[in-house]
mmCIF file of C-alpha atoms in Angstrom:
data_model
loop_
_atom_site.group_PDB
_atom_site.id
_atom_site.type_symbol
_atom_site.label_atom_id
_atom_site.label_comp_id
_atom_site.label_asym_id
_atom_site.label_seq_id
_atom_site.Cartn_x
_atom_site.Cartn_y
_atom_site.Cartn_z
ATOM 1 C CA GLU A 8 -0.517 17.385 2.264
ATOM 2 C CA ASN A 9 1.755 14.439 3.607
ATOM 3 C CA VAL A 10 2.861 13.676 0.039
ATOM 4 C CA LYS A 11 4.107 17.365 -0.341
ATOM 5 C CA GLU A 12 6.065 17.005 2.851
ATOM 6 C CA LEU A 13 8.082 14.186 1.487
ATOM 7 C CA TYR A 14 8.529 14.728 -2.356
ATOM 8 C CA VAL A 15 8.143 18.511 -2.569
ATOM 9 C CA ASP A 16 9.370 19.884 0.859
ATOM 10 C CA CYS A 17 12.376 17.785 0.783
ATOM 11 C CA PRO A 18 14.899 17.159 -2.118
ATOM 12 C CA PHE A 19 13.744 13.570 -2.972
ATOM 13 C CA TRP A 20 12.818 13.543 -6.569
ATOM 14 C CA THR A 21 14.215 9.783 -7.225
ATOM 15 C CA PHE A 22 14.651 6.926 -4.756
ATOM 16 C CA GLU A 23 18.341 7.626 -5.180
ATOM 17 C CA GLU A 24 18.060 11.203 -4.076
ATOM 18 C CA LEU A 25 15.808 10.049 -1.001
ATOM 19 C CA ILE A 26 18.298 7.594 0.383
ATOM 20 C CA GLN A 27 21.359 9.908 -0.489
ATOM 21 C CA ASN A 28 19.752 12.813 0.630
ATOM 22 C CA GLY A 29 17.251 11.520 3.390
ATOM 23 C CA VAL A 30 18.981 8.482 4.936
ATOM 24 C CA LEU A 31 22.669 8.456 4.936
ATOM 25 C CA SER A 32 24.966 10.599 7.193
ATOM 26 C CA PRO A 33 27.303 13.338 5.453
ATOM 27 C CA GLU A 34 30.376 10.761 5.627
ATOM 28 C CA GLU A 35 28.443 8.316 3.693
ATOM 29 C CA VAL A 36 27.027 10.461 0.840
ATOM 30 C CA SER A 37 28.398 9.516 -2.206
ATOM 31 C CA ASP A 38 30.813 11.810 -4.256
ATOM 32 C CA GLU A 39 28.468 12.609 -7.019
ATOM 33 C CA ASN A 40 25.881 13.443 -5.102
ATOM 34 C CA LYS A 41 25.192 17.269 -5.306
ATOM 35 C CA GLU A 42 22.542 18.256 -2.749
ATOM 36 C CA GLY A 43 24.043 16.860 0.188
ATOM 37 C CA PRO A 44 22.185 15.592 3.375
ATOM 38 C CA SER A 45 18.937 17.044 3.947
ATOM 39 C CA SER A 46 17.483 18.821 6.943
ATOM 40 C CA GLU A 47 16.921 17.022 10.191
ATOM 41 C CA THR A 48 13.212 17.009 9.374
ATOM 42 C CA CYS A 49 13.451 15.634 5.950
ATOM 43 C CA HIS A 50 15.809 13.101 7.104
ATOM 44 C CA ALA A 51 13.118 11.932 9.775
ATOM 45 C CA ARG A 52 10.712 11.867 6.855
ATOM 46 C CA ALA A 53 12.675 9.736 4.936
ATOM 47 C CA ILE A 54 13.473 7.325 7.524
ATOM 48 C CA ASN A 55 9.614 7.082 8.894
ATOM 49 C CA SER A 56 8.396 6.732 5.262
ATOM 50 C CA LEU A 57 10.704 3.823 4.617
ATOM 51 C CA HIS A 58 9.851 2.211 7.941
ATOM 52 C CA GLY A 59 5.922 2.957 7.332
ATOM 53 C CA THR A 60 5.717 4.746 10.551
ATOM 54 C CA GLU A 61 4.485 8.062 9.067
ATOM 55 C CA ASN A 62 2.401 8.555 6.296
ATOM 56 C CA HIS A 63 4.074 10.725 4.012
ATOM 57 C CA ALA A 64 3.610 8.417 0.954
ATOM 58 C CA SER A 65 0.655 5.988 0.966
ATOM 59 C CA HIS A 66 2.380 3.186 -0.926
ATOM 60 C CA LEU A 67 5.279 2.936 1.833
ATOM 61 C CA TYR A 68 3.034 3.660 4.745
ATOM 62 C CA PHE A 69 0.777 0.852 3.762
ATOM 63 C CA ASN A 70 3.376 -1.496 3.384
ATOM 64 C CA TYR A 71 3.679 -5.416 3.743
ATOM 65 C CA GLN A 72 3.568 -5.303 7.329
ATOM 66 C CA TYR A 73 0.737 -3.233 7.358
ATOM 67 C CA TYR A 74 -1.649 -5.557 5.335
ATOM 68 C CA TYR A 75 0.185 -8.832 6.887
ATOM 69 C CA GLU A 76 -0.737 -7.667 10.408
ATOM 70 C CA ALA A 77 -4.338 -7.562 9.402
ATOM 71 C CA VAL A 78 -4.637 -11.073 7.926
ATOM 72 C CA PRO A 79 -5.972 -13.839 10.184
ATOM 73 C CA GLN A 80 -3.369 -16.416 11.224
ATOM 74 C CA ASP A 81 -5.459 -19.507 9.642
ATOM 75 C CA ALA A 82 -6.135 -17.262 6.526
ATOM 76 C CA GLN A 83 -4.645 -18.389 3.097
ATOM 77 C CA ILE A 84 -2.246 -16.197 0.963
ATOM 78 C CA LEU A 85 -2.608 -15.876 -2.599
ATOM 79 C CA VAL A 86 0.271 -13.978 -3.976
ATOM 80 C CA ILE A 87 1.548 -12.700 -7.558
ATOM 81 C CA ARG A 88 4.821 -11.572 -7.788
ATOM 82 C CA ASN A 89 5.341 -9.182 -10.570
ATOM 83 C CA GLU A 90 8.760 -11.019 -11.524
ATOM 84 C CA HIS A 91 6.943 -14.252 -11.834
ATOM 85 C CA LEU A 92 3.452 -12.983 -12.780
ATOM 86 C CA VAL A 93 2.375 -15.178 -15.520
ATOM 87 C CA ASP A 94 3.048 -18.485 -13.805
ATOM 88 C CA ASP A 95 1.821 -17.102 -10.304
ATOM 89 C CA TRP A 96 -1.528 -15.802 -12.114
ATOM 90 C CA ASN A 97 -1.833 -19.297 -13.788
ATOM 91 C CA ASP A 98 -1.236 -21.265 -10.625
ATOM 92 C CA LEU A 99 -3.689 -18.770 -8.603
ATOM 93 C CA GLU A 100 -6.183 -19.522 -11.711
ATOM 94 C CA SER A 101 -6.054 -23.126 -11.376
ATOM 95 C CA PHE A 102 -6.138 -23.156 -7.598
ATOM 96 C CA VAL A 103 -9.392 -21.290 -7.773
ATOM 97 C CA GLY A 104 -10.882 -24.043 -10.586
ATOM 98 C CA GLY A 105 -10.037 -21.783 -13.774
ATOM 99 C CA LYS A 106 -8.054 -23.304 -16.522
ATOM 100 C CA GLY A 107 -4.687 -21.243 -16.123
ATOM 101 C CA LYS A 108 -3.573 -20.609 -19.543
ATOM 102 C CA ALA A 109 -2.908 -16.754 -19.346
ATOM 103 C CA ASN A 110 -0.216 -15.415 -22.074
ATOM 104 C CA ARG A 111 3.300 -16.549 -21.284
ATOM 105 C CA ASP A 112 4.336 -13.389 -23.745
ATOM 106 C CA VAL A 113 3.446 -10.824 -20.970
ATOM 107 C CA GLN A 114 6.667 -10.360 -18.959
ATOM 108 C CA SER A 115 5.503 -7.797 -16.245
ATOM 109 C CA ILE A 116 3.286 -4.952 -15.753
ATOM 110 C CA PRO A 117 4.031 -1.653 -17.611
ATOM 111 C CA LYS A 118 4.430 1.236 -15.233
ATOM 112 C CA SER A 119 3.843 4.836 -15.919
ATOM 113 C CA ASN A 120 3.651 8.224 -13.892
ATOM 114 C CA SER A 121 2.721 11.849 -14.722
ATOM 115 C CA TYR A 122 6.407 12.776 -13.552
ATOM 116 C CA PRO A 123 8.902 12.746 -16.637
ATOM 117 C CA HIS A 124 11.484 9.902 -16.183
ATOM 118 C CA SER A 125 15.041 9.197 -17.380
ATOM 119 C CA ALA A 126 17.271 5.878 -17.359
ATOM 120 C CA GLU A 127 19.343 7.611 -14.506
ATOM 121 C CA ASP A 128 16.185 7.776 -12.342
ATOM 122 C CA LEU A 129 16.461 3.669 -12.132
ATOM 123 C CA PHE A 130 20.053 3.822 -10.737
ATOM 124 C CA LEU A 131 20.855 3.038 -7.051
ATOM 125 C CA SER A 132 24.317 3.561 -6.218
ATOM 126 C CA GLU A 133 26.000 0.972 -4.089
ATOM 127 C CA SER A 134 25.689 2.979 -0.758
ATOM 128 C CA SER A 135 21.824 3.477 -1.376
ATOM 129 C CA ARG A 136 21.315 -0.123 -2.161
ATOM 130 C CA VAL A 137 23.175 -0.961 1.247
ATOM 131 C CA ALA A 138 21.381 1.703 3.130
ATOM 132 C CA LEU A 139 17.995 0.708 1.650
ATOM 133 C CA CYS A 140 18.372 -3.078 2.626
ATOM 134 C CA HIS A 141 19.192 -1.815 6.093
ATOM 135 C CA GLU A 142 16.200 0.416 6.142
ATOM 136 C CA LEU A 143 14.024 -1.872 4.901
ATOM 137 C CA CYS A 144 15.346 -5.147 6.632
ATOM 138 C CA ASN A 145 12.108 -5.444 8.702
ATOM 139 C CA GLU A 146 9.889 -5.020 5.575
ATOM 140 C CA ILE A 147 12.044 -7.719 3.880
ATOM 141 C CA GLN A 148 11.173 -10.240 6.757
ATOM 142 C CA VAL A 149 7.566 -9.620 6.161
ATOM 143 C CA TYR A 150 7.716 -10.062 2.689
ATOM 144 C CA LYS A 151 9.669 -13.494 3.458
ATOM 145 C CA SER A 152 6.793 -14.295 5.754
ATOM 146 C CA VAL A 153 4.314 -13.424 3.263
ATOM 147 C CA LEU A 154 5.771 -15.821 0.773
ATOM 148 C CA GLU A 155 6.110 -18.688 3.308
ATOM 149 C CA ARG A 156 2.539 -18.489 3.706
ATOM 150 C CA ALA A 157 1.430 -18.201 0.354
ATOM 151 C CA VAL A 158 -0.460 -21.265 -1.211
#
């Protein structure tokens, strides 16, 4: 039900729409946005989802902060970043006693979803990127803390 509240009841089919229609104020919305700002309810859902304070999308609610707070301070954190997948995998495999010889031709994990996508779905306007960085500031700081603690 909560996912429906964010993705069906509100005009957020893409991340660009989530930011343009749900986060930005009417005067900040870019000219190419046809929907315009959403209702106050959808605005609150968008903001709270990005902040991880309401569970409208589990992949947003169960964010870095959620898991980081559950890790004991003296625990080691092992990190595999998608942009460094093979190197990180090999480093971690070696760390636990393996040979660390994953195929270097693998660049990233393929992604798929049941909703049909187009190249436009990947576009984030400048105003959306700025707003997203602002809204995810705390999450970005937690991500940096995770990387700093990683072995």
